[in-house]
Tab-separated table of C-alpha atoms in Angstrom:
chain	number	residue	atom	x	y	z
A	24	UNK	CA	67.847	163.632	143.825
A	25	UNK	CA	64.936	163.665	145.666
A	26	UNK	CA	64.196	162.459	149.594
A	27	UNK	CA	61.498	161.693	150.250
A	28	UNK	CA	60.081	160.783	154.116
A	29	UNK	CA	56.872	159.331	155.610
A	30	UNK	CA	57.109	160.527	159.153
A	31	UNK	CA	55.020	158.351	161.297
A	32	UNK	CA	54.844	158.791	165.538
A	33	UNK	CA	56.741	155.399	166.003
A	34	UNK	CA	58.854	155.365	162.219
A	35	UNK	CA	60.521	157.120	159.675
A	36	UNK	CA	59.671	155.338	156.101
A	37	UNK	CA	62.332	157.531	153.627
A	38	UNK	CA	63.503	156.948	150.332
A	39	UNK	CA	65.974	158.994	147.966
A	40	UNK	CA	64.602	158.992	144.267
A	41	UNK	CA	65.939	160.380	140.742
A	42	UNK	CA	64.066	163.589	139.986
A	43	UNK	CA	64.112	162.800	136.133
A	44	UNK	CA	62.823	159.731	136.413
A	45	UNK	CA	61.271	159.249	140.097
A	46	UNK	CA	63.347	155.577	139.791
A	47	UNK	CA	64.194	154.821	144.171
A	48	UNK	CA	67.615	154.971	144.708
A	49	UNK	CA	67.749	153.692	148.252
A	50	UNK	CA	65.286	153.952	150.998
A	51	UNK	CA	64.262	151.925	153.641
A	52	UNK	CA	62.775	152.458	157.553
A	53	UNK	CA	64.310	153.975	161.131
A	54	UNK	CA	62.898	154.834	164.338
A	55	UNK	CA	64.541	158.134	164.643
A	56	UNK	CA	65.508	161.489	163.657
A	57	UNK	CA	69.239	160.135	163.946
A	58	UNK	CA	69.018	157.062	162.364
A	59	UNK	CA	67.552	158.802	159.539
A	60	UNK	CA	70.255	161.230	159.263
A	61	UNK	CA	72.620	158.657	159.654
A	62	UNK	CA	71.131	156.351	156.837
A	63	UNK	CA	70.873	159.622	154.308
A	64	UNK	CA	74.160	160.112	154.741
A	65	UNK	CA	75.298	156.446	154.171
A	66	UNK	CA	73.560	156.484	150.895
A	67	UNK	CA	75.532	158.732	149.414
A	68	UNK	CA	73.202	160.060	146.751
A	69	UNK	CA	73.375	163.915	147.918
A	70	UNK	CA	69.683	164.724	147.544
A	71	UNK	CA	68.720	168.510	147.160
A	72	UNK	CA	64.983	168.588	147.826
A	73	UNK	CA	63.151	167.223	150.519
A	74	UNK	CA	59.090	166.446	150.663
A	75	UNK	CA	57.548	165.084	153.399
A	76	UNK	CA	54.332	164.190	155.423
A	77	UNK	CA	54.350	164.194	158.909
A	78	UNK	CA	51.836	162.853	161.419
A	79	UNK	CA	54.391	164.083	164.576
A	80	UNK	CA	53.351	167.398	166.571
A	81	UNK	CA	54.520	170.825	164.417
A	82	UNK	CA	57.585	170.906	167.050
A	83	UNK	CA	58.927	167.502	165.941
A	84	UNK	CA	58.727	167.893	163.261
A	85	UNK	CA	60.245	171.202	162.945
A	86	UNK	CA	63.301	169.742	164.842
A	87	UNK	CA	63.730	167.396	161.809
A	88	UNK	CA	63.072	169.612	159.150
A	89	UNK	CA	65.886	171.904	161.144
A	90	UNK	CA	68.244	168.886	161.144
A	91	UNK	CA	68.021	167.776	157.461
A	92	UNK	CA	68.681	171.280	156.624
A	93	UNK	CA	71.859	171.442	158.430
A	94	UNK	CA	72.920	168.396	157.463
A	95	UNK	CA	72.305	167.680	154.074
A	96	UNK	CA	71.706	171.629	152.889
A	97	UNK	CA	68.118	170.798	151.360
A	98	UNK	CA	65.274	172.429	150.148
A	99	UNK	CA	61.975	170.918	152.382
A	100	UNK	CA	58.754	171.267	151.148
A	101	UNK	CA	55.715	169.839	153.701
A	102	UNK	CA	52.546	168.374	152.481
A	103	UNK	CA	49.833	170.171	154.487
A	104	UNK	CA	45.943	169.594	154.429
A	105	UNK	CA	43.626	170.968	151.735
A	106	UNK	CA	40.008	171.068	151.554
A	107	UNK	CA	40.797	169.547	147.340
A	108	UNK	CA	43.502	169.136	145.382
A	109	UNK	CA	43.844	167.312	142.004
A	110	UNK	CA	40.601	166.453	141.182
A	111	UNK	CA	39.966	164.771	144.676
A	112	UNK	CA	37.627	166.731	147.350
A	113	UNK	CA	38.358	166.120	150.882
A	114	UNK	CA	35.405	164.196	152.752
A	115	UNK	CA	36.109	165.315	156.182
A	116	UNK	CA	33.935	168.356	158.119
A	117	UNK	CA	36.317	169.909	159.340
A	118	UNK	CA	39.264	168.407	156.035
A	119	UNK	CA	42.425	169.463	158.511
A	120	UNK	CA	41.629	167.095	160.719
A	121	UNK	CA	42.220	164.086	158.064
A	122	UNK	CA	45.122	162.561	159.039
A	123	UNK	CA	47.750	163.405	156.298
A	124	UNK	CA	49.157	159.996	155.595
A	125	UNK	CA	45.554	159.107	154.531
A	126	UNK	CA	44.642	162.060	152.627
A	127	UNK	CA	48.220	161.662	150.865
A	128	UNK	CA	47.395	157.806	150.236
A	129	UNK	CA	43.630	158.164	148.804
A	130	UNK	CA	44.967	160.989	146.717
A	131	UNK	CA	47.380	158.396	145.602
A	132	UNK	CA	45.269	156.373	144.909
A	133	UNK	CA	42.766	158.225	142.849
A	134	UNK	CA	45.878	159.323	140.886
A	135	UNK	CA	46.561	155.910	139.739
A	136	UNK	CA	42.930	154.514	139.620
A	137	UNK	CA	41.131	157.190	137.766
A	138	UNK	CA	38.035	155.609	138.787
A	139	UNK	CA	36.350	154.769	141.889
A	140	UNK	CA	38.684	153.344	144.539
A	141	UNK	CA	38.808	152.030	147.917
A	142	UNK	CA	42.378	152.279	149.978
A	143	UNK	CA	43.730	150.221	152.974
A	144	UNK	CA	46.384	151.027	154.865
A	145	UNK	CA	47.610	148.144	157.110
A	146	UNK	CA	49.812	149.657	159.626
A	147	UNK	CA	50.081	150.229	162.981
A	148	UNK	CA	46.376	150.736	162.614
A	149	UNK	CA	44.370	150.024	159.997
A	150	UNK	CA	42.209	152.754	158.102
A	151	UNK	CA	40.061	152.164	154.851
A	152	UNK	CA	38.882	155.188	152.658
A	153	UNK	CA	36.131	155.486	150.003
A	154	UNK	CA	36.692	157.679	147.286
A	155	UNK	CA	33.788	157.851	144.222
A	156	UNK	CA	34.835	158.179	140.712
A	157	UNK	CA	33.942	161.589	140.501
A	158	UNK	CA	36.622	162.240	143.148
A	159	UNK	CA	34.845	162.603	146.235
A	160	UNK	CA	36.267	161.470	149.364
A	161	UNK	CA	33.006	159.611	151.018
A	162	UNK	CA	34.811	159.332	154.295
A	163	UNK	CA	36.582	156.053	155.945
A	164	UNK	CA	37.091	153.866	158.840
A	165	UNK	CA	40.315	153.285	161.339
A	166	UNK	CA	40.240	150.307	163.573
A	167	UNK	CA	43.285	148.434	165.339
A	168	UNK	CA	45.943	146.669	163.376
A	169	UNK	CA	47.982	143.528	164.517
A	170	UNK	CA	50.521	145.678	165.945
A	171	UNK	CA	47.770	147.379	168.743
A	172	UNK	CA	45.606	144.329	169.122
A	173	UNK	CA	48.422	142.193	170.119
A	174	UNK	CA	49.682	144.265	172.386
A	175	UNK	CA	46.480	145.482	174.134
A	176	UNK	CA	46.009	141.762	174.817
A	177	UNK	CA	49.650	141.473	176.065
A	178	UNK	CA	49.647	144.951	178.571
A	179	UNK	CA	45.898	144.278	179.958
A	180	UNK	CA	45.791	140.120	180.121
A	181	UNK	CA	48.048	138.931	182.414
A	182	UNK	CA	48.502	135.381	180.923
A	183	UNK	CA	49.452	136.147	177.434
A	184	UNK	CA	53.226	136.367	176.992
A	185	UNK	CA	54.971	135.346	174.465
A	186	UNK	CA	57.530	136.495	172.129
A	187	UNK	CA	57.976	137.979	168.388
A	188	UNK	CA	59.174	134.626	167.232
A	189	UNK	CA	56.242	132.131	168.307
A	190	UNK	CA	53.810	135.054	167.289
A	191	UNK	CA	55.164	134.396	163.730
A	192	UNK	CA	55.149	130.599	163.961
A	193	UNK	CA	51.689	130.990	165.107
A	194	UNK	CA	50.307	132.611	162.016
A	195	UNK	CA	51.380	129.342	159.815
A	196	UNK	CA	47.962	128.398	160.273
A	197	UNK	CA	44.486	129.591	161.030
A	198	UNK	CA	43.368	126.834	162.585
A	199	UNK	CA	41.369	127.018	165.902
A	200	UNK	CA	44.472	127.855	168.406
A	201	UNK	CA	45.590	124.829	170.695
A	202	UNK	CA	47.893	127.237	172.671
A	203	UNK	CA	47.437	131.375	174.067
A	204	UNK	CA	50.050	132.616	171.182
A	205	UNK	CA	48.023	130.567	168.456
A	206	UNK	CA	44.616	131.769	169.887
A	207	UNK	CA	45.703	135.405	169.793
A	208	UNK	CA	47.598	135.746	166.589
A	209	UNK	CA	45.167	133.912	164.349
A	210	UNK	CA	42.063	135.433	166.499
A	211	UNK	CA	43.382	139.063	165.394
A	212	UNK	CA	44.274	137.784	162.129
A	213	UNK	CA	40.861	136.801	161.611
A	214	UNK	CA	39.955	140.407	162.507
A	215	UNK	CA	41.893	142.333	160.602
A	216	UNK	CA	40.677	139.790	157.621
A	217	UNK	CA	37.052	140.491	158.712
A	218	UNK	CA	37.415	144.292	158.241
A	219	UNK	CA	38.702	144.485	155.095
A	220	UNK	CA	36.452	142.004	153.547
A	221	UNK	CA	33.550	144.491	155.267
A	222	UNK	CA	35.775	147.038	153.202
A	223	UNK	CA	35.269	145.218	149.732
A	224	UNK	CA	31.425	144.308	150.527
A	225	UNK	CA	30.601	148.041	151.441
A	226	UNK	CA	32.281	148.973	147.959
A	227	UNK	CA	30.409	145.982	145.753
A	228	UNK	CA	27.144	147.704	147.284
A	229	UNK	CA	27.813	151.310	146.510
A	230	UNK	CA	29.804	151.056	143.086
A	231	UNK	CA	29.293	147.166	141.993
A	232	UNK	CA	32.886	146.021	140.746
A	233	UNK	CA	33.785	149.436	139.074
A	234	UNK	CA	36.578	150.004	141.704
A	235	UNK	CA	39.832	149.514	142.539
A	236	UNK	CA	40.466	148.344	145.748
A	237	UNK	CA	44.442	149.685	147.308
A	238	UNK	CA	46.197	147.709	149.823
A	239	UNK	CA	49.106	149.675	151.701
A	240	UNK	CA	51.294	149.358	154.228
A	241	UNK	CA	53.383	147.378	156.294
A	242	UNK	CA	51.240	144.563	156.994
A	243	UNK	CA	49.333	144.524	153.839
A	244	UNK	CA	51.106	140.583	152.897
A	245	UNK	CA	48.675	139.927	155.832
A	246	UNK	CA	45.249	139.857	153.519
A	247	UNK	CA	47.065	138.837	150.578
A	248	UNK	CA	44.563	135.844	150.906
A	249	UNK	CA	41.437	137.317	151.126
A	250	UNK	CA	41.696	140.199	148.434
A	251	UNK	CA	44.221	138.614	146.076
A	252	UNK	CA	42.666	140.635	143.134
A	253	UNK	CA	43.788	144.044	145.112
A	254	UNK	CA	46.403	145.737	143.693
A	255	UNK	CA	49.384	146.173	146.208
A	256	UNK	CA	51.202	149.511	146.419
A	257	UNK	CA	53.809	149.824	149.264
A	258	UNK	CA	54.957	153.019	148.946
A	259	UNK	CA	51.251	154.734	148.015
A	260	UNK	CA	51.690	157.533	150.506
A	261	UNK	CA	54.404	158.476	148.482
A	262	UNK	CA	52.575	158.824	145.359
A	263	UNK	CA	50.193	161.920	146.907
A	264	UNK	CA	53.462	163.410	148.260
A	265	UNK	CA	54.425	164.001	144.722
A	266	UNK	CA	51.180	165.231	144.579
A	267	UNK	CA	50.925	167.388	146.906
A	268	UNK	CA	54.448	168.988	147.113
A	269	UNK	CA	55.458	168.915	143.297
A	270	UNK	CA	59.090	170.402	142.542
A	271	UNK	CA	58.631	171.998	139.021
């Protein structure tokens, strides 16, 4: 068995997988070091190996890798940057300062693609990245995803307050808003559905429709509407972690 973890600065995405097979066993997401140890454990799949990609500071994430060793006796391997690695060429000046969650998820994506690709990562922000079907990484974009935007506007505007549940009542529609929640939720919506069709325009000029355009994340259900011919792939980080840190 295999675990596998996504470390993130606000969440841990993990999963435990079958090495023969690479078939998820359990998984799911916590928002710390102990409730990751404690959900690991509650599995009860006794995993062996450990990959992982971390976005925390080299401290942090040292105290976790510390903590699964203890705990669970595993072997950790950590992805780490690289100017290329299967067949995919890193786009960035200076390529270790490309956040690893997106280098992991465009190599992912290339891997599955074989061609041309374009992948979106709807999380706490949103990034996009281009990568040609010769495997170069053209560069990307990050912007603000519903997570940030709705709470800049709730920490800086006095008057918007409201709560998780009438922020998700509000999206039911994208009508123009007849209250603050429905005015902010489907306002940011409408961003976050803006950028990514900018996304799929900027790829139909540079590559026509011989691409393949990735939708990942949390919040990727969110543009389901406006891209329905993307292919979804949750766990896509995941897919470069193999990648990246193979075990054979």
């Amino acid at each position: 068995m295999i675990l596998e973890l996504d470390c993130g600065n606000s969440f841990i995405k993990w999963r435990i997988v079958r090495r023969a097979d690479a078939v998820v066993m359990a998984g799911g997401v916590v928002d710390s070091d102990k409730a990751l140890l404690l959900a690991v454990g509650a599995a009860g799949l006794s995993p062996r190996f450990c990959r992982l990609v971390s976005v925390r500071s080299e401290e942090e994430t040292s105290v976790l890798v510390e903590a699964l060793i203890a705990n669970f006796a595993l072997s950790v391997r950590k992805a780490g940057p690289a100017r290329e690695l299967a067949g995919v060429r890193n786009g960035y000046e200076d390529y270790q300062r490309l956040g690893l969650d997106r280098w992991l998820a465009l190599l992912g994506g290339y891997h599955l693609a074989k061609r041309a690709c374009v992948v979106i990562d709807l999380g706490t922000a949103v990034t996009s990245d281009f990568v040609s079907a010769s495997g170069e990484h053209l560069g990307g974009f990050i912007c603000p995803g519903m997570p940030l935007m709705r709470n800049q506007l709730r920490t800086h505007t006095r008057r918007i307050r409201y709560d998780d549940v009438s922020a998700e009542q509000a999206l039911t529609s994208l009508a123009p808003g007849r209250a603050t929640v429905e005015a902010v939720e489907r306002g940011c919506m409408l961003m976050l559905h803006g950028f990514v069709l900018t996304q799929l325009e900027q790829a139909r000029a540079q590559w026509g429709e011989e691409f393949t355009l990735f939708v990942t994340g949390g919040d990727a259900s969110l543009v389901n509407q406006v891209v329905p011919l993307a292919r979804v792939v949750p766990d896509l980080v995941f897919v470069g972690l193999a990648i990246a840190c193979p075990l054979d």
